[in-house]
Short mmCIF file of C-alpha atoms in Angstrom, two decimals:
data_model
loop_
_atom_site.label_atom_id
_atom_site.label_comp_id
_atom_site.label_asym_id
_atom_site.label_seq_id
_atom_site.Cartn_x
_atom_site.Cartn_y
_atom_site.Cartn_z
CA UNK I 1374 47.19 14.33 72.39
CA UNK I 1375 43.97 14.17 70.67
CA UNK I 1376 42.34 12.41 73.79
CA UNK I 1377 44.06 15.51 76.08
CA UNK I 1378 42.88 18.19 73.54
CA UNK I 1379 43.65 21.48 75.59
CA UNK I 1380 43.74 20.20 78.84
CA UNK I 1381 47.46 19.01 80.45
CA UNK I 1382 46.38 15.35 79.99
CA UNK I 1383 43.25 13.72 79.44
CA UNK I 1384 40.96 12.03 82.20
CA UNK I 1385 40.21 8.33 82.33
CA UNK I 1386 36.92 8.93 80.87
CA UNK I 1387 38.45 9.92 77.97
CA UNK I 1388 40.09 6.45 77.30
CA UNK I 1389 37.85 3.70 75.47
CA UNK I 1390 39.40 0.30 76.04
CA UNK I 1391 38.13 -0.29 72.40
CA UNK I 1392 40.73 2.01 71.33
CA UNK I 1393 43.53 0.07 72.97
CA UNK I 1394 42.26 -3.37 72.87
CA UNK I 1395 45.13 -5.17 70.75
CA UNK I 1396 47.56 -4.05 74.07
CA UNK I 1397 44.68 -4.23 76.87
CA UNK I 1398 46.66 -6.96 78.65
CA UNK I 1399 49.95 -5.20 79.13
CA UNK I 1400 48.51 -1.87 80.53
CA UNK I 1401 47.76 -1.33 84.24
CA UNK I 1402 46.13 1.50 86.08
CA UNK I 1403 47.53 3.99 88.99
CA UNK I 1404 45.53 5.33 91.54
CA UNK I 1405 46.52 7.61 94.43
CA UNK I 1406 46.06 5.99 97.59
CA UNK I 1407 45.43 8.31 100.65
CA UNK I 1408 47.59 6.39 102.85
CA UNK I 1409 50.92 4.84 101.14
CA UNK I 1410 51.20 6.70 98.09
CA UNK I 1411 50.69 5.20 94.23
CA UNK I 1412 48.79 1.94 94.23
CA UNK I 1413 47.80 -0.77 91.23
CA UNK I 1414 44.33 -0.07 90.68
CA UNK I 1415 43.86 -2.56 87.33
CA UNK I 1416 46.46 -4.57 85.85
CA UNK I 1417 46.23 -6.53 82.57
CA UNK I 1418 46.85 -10.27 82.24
CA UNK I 1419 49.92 -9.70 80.75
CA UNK I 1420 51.57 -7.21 83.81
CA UNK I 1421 49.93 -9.94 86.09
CA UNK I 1422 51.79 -12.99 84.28
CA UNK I 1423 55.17 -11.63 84.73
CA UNK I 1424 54.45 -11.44 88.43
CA UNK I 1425 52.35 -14.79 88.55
CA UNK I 1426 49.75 -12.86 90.80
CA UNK I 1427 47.34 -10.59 90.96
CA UNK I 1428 48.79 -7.29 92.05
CA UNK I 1429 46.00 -5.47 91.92
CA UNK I 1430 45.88 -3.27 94.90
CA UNK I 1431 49.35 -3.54 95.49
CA UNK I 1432 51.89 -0.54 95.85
CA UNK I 1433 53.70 0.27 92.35
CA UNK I 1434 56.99 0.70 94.19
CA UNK I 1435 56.78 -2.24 95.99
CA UNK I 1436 57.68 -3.73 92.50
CA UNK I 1437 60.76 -2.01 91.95
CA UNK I 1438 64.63 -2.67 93.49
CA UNK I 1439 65.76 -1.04 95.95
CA UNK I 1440 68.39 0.87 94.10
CA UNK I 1441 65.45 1.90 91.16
CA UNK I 1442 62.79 3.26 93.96
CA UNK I 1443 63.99 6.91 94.32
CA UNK I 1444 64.68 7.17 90.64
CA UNK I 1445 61.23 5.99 89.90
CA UNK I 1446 59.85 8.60 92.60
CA UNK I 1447 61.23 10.97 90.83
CA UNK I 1448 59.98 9.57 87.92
CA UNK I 1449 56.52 9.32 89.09
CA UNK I 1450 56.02 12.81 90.66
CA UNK I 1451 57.04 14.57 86.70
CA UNK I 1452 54.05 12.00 85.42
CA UNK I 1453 51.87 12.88 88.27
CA UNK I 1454 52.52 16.99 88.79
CA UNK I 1455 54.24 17.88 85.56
CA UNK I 1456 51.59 15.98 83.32
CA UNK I 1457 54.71 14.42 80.88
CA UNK I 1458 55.03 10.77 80.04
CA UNK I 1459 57.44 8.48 80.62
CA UNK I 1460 59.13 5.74 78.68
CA UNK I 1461 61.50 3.79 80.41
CA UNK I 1462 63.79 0.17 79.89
CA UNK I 1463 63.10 -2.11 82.25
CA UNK I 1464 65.27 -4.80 83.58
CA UNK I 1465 62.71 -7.56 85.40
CA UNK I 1466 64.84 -10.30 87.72
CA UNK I 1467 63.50 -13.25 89.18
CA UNK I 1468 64.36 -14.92 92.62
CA UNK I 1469 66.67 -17.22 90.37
CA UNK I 1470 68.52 -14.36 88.47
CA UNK I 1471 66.58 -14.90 85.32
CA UNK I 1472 66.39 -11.38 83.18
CA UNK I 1473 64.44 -10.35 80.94
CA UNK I 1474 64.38 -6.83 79.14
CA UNK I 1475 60.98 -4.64 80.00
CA UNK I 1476 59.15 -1.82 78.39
CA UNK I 1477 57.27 0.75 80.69
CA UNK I 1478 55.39 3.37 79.41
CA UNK I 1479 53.51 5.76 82.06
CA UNK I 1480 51.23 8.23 80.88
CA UNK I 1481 49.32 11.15 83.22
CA UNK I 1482 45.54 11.23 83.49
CA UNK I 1483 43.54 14.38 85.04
CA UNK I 1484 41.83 13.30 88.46
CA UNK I 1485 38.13 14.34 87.62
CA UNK I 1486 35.52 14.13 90.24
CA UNK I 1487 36.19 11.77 92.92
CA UNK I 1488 38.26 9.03 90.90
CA UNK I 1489 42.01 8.87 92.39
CA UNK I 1490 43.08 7.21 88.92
CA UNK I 1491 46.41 9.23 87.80
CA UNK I 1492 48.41 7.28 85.26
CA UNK I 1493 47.56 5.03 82.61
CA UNK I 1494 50.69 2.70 81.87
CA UNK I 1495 52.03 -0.53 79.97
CA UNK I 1496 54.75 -2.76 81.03
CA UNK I 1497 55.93 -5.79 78.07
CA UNK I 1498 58.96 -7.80 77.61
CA UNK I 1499 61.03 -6.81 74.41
CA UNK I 1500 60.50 -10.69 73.73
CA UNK I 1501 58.35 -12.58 75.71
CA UNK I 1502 60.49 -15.13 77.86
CA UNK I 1503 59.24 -18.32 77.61
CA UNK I 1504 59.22 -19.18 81.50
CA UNK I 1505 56.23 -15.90 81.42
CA UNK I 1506 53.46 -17.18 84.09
CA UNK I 1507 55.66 -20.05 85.63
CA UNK I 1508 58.20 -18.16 86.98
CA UNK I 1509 57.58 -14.55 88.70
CA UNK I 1510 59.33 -11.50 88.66
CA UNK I 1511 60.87 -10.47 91.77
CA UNK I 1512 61.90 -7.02 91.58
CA UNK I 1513 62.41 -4.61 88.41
CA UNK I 1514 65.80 -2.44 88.19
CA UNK I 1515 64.75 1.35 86.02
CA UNK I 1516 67.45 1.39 82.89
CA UNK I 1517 66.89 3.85 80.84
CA UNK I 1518 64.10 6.61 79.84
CA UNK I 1519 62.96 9.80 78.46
CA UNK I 1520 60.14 12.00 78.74
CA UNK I 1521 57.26 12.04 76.16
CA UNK I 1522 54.42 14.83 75.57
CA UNK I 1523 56.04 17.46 77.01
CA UNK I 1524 55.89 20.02 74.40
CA UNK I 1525 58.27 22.81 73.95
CA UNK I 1526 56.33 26.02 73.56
CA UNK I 1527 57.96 29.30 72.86
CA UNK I 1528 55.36 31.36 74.88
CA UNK I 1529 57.00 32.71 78.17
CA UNK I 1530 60.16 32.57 76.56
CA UNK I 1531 62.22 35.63 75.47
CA UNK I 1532 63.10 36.11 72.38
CA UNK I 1533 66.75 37.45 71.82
CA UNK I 1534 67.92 39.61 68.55
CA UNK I 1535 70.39 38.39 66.24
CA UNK I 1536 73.90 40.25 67.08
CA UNK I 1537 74.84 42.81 64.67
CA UNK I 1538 78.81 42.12 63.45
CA UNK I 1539 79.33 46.04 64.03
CA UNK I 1540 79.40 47.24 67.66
CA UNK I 1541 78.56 50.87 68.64
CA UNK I 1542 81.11 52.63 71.20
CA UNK I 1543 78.96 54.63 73.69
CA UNK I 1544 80.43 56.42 76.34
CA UNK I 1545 83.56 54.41 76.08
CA UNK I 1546 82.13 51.06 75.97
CA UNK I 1547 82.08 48.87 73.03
CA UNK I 1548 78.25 47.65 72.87
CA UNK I 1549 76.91 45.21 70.42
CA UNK I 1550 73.56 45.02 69.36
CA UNK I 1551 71.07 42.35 70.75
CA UNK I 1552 69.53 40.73 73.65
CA UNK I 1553 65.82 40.53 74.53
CA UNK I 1554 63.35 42.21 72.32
CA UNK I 1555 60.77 44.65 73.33
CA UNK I 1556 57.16 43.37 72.58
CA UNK I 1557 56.87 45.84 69.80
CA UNK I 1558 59.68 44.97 68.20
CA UNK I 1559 60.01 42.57 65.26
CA UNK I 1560 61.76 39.01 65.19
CA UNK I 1561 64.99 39.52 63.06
CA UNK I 1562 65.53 36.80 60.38
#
């Protein structure tokens, strides 16, 4: 938030890899790729090791099970076009059915200039396994998540009166006091 100040999210200038250095090598890069979509653009030595490979360059839903990719579209396009973060469990699976239990955090950046960077994210075991660069994981399967940095704000909202106990009888109707308040009127309460 302090890195965003007013703006929806901040830009990737405003992130100094000094600031972040103690979880450098679990955080990757997104960048939008005119052609397929949402690609790697950096990747820590951490995200790489629990692939075994370099995946720079590679498409970020090319990572993910079949049954997780819409979810994560979805997922994606609030981080992207809403400007809210995500944190997510992760299930990671290897071509032997080894699991092991995944963090993901994705986080929006502002596209400023001609950079095509758009999130900033981390993905860590709970507990590193201990087969972490021998074996690689094959595909990832989206558990659980919530939204983070989207903050509620009360402008745009109406504002509704507190209901008096004692309703009014006009013209035959019984009408009780409330609903939305006129923008001279005063909050109750």
């Amino acid at each position: 938030r302090r890195r965003r100040g007013l703006r929806r999210a901040p830009a990737r200038l405003d992130i100094n890899p000094g600031d972040i250095r103690h979880v450098l090598g679990d955080t990757f890069m997104l960048a939008a790729d005119f052609v397929d979509g949402i690609r790697f653009r950096l990747a820590g030595t951490q995200v790489c090791a629990l692939f075994a490979r370099e995946i720079k360059g590679e498409p970020f839903n090319g990572l993910w099970s079949e049954a997780s990719r819409e979810q994560l579209e979805n997922l994606l396009g609030a981080v992207l076009s809403e400007n809210v973060g995500v944190v997510a469990g992760v299930l990671g699976r290897t071509q032997d059915g080894t699991e092991t239990e995944l963090e993901l955090l994705l986080l929006p950046l502002v596209p400023e200039g001609h950079s095509r960077i758009r999130a900033l994210g981390a993905l860590a075991p709970l507990a590193p396994p201990y087969w972490l660069g021998e074996r690689a994981i094959s595909e990832l399967d989206l558990r659980t998540f919530r939204h983070v940095g989207a903050e509620q704000s009360n402008s745009g909202h109406p504002r509704f009166r507190s209901v008096s106990a004692e309703p009014q009888t006009k013209h035959g109707f019984r009408v009780y006091s409330g609903g939305r308040e006129l923008p001279t009127d005063k909050p109750a309460g």
